[in-house]
Short mmCIF file of N, CA and C in Angstrom, two decimals:
data_model
loop_
_atom_site.label_atom_id
_atom_site.label_comp_id
_atom_site.label_asym_id
_atom_site.label_seq_id
_atom_site.Cartn_x
_atom_site.Cartn_y
_atom_site.Cartn_z
N MET A 279 3.32 18.89 2.67
CA MET A 279 2.46 19.21 2.05
C MET A 279 0.81 19.46 3.09
N SER A 280 -0.28 20.58 2.32
CA SER A 280 -1.10 19.73 3.16
C SER A 280 -2.13 19.63 2.11
N VAL A 281 -3.28 19.76 2.77
CA VAL A 281 -4.60 18.99 2.37
C VAL A 281 -5.99 19.62 3.15
N THR A 282 -6.54 19.89 1.58
CA THR A 282 -7.72 20.90 2.08
C THR A 282 -9.09 19.70 1.25
N ILE A 283 -9.99 19.47 2.78
CA ILE A 283 -11.27 18.81 3.16
C ILE A 283 -12.47 19.56 2.46
N GLU A 284 -12.92 19.79 1.49
CA GLU A 284 -14.56 20.23 1.92
C GLU A 284 -15.30 19.09 1.72
N ILE A 285 -16.15 19.76 1.61
CA ILE A 285 -17.64 19.21 1.56
C ILE A 285 -18.29 19.64 0.65
N ALA A 286 -18.96 18.67 -0.43
CA ALA A 286 -19.54 18.52 -1.87
C ALA A 286 -20.81 18.72 -2.20
N THR A 287 -21.34 19.62 -2.35
CA THR A 287 -22.68 20.65 -2.02
C THR A 287 -23.55 20.39 -3.18
N GLU A 288 -22.62 19.49 -4.57
CA GLU A 288 -23.29 19.32 -5.46
C GLU A 288 -22.21 18.76 -6.82
N ALA A 289 -22.86 17.66 -7.48
CA ALA A 289 -22.08 17.00 -8.10
C ALA A 289 -21.10 17.45 -10.03
N THR A 290 -20.53 18.69 -9.55
CA THR A 290 -19.53 19.32 -10.74
C THR A 290 -19.19 18.09 -11.92
N ASP A 291 -18.55 17.82 -12.88
CA ASP A 291 -17.77 17.63 -14.25
C ASP A 291 -16.47 17.67 -13.15
N GLU A 292 -16.25 18.33 -12.83
CA GLU A 292 -14.67 18.51 -11.86
C GLU A 292 -14.48 17.61 -11.39
N LEU A 293 -16.15 16.41 -10.17
CA LEU A 293 -15.96 16.33 -8.60
C LEU A 293 -16.16 14.77 -9.86
N LEU A 294 -16.83 14.48 -11.03
CA LEU A 294 -17.16 13.30 -11.50
C LEU A 294 -15.75 12.68 -12.13
N ASP A 295 -14.95 13.85 -12.94
CA ASP A 295 -14.02 13.61 -13.52
C ASP A 295 -13.09 12.58 -12.53
N ALA A 296 -12.78 13.14 -10.92
CA ALA A 296 -12.31 12.78 -9.72
C ALA A 296 -12.67 11.17 -9.36
N PHE A 297 -13.92 11.11 -9.60
CA PHE A 297 -14.38 10.11 -8.66
C PHE A 297 -14.35 8.72 -10.27
N ALA A 298 -14.87 9.64 -11.35
CA ALA A 298 -13.54 8.04 -12.25
C ALA A 298 -12.90 7.79 -12.30
N ARG A 299 -11.04 8.75 -12.11
CA ARG A 299 -10.38 8.50 -11.52
C ARG A 299 -9.88 7.99 -10.88
N LEU A 300 -10.42 7.53 -9.48
CA LEU A 300 -10.28 7.20 -7.95
C LEU A 300 -10.55 5.87 -7.97
N VAL A 301 -12.33 5.90 -8.43
CA VAL A 301 -13.15 4.84 -8.44
C VAL A 301 -12.45 3.38 -8.78
N PRO A 302 -12.19 3.40 -10.05
CA PRO A 302 -11.31 2.41 -10.45
C PRO A 302 -9.93 2.00 -9.66
N GLN A 303 -9.21 2.58 -9.52
CA GLN A 303 -7.83 2.48 -7.76
C GLN A 303 -8.25 1.16 -7.39
N LEU A 304 -9.71 1.73 -6.53
CA LEU A 304 -10.24 1.05 -5.48
C LEU A 304 -11.10 0.28 -5.43
N SER A 305 -11.96 -0.27 -6.38
CA SER A 305 -12.46 -1.48 -7.26
C SER A 305 -12.49 -1.80 -8.74
N GLN A 306 -11.91 -2.99 -9.23
CA GLN A 306 -11.67 -2.89 -10.30
C GLN A 306 -12.97 -3.76 -11.05
N SER A 307 -13.55 -4.24 -10.16
CA SER A 307 -15.04 -4.80 -10.47
C SER A 307 -16.37 -3.36 -10.15
N SER A 308 -15.91 -2.32 -9.43
CA SER A 308 -17.13 -1.35 -9.68
C SER A 308 -16.86 0.32 -10.80
N PRO A 309 -18.10 0.20 -10.92
CA PRO A 309 -18.21 1.44 -12.09
C PRO A 309 -18.01 2.52 -11.12
N PRO A 310 -17.56 4.21 -11.26
CA PRO A 310 -17.61 5.08 -10.89
C PRO A 310 -19.21 5.07 -11.03
N PRO A 311 -19.63 6.29 -9.77
CA PRO A 311 -20.58 6.48 -9.98
C PRO A 311 -20.93 7.55 -11.01
N ASP A 312 -22.41 7.75 -10.97
CA ASP A 312 -22.62 9.03 -12.27
C ASP A 312 -23.51 10.14 -11.53
N GLY A 313 -23.71 11.07 -12.03
CA GLY A 313 -24.09 12.87 -11.68
C GLY A 313 -25.21 12.20 -10.34
N ALA A 314 -26.26 11.38 -11.01
CA ALA A 314 -27.25 10.70 -10.00
C ALA A 314 -27.20 10.22 -8.41
N GLN A 315 -26.19 9.68 -8.42
CA GLN A 315 -25.90 9.09 -7.43
C GLN A 315 -24.52 9.79 -7.26
N VAL A 316 -24.18 10.60 -7.66
CA VAL A 316 -23.03 11.42 -6.54
C VAL A 316 -24.31 12.55 -5.77
#
């Protein structure tokens, strides 16, 4: 398996969806960031 890491240059819907899925796995009390915060 290989992983590609890229620098995000804009807050796309795809990136915001990823944050919405991943942040709850890291913290039960912190909400995912919105587009302005990303």
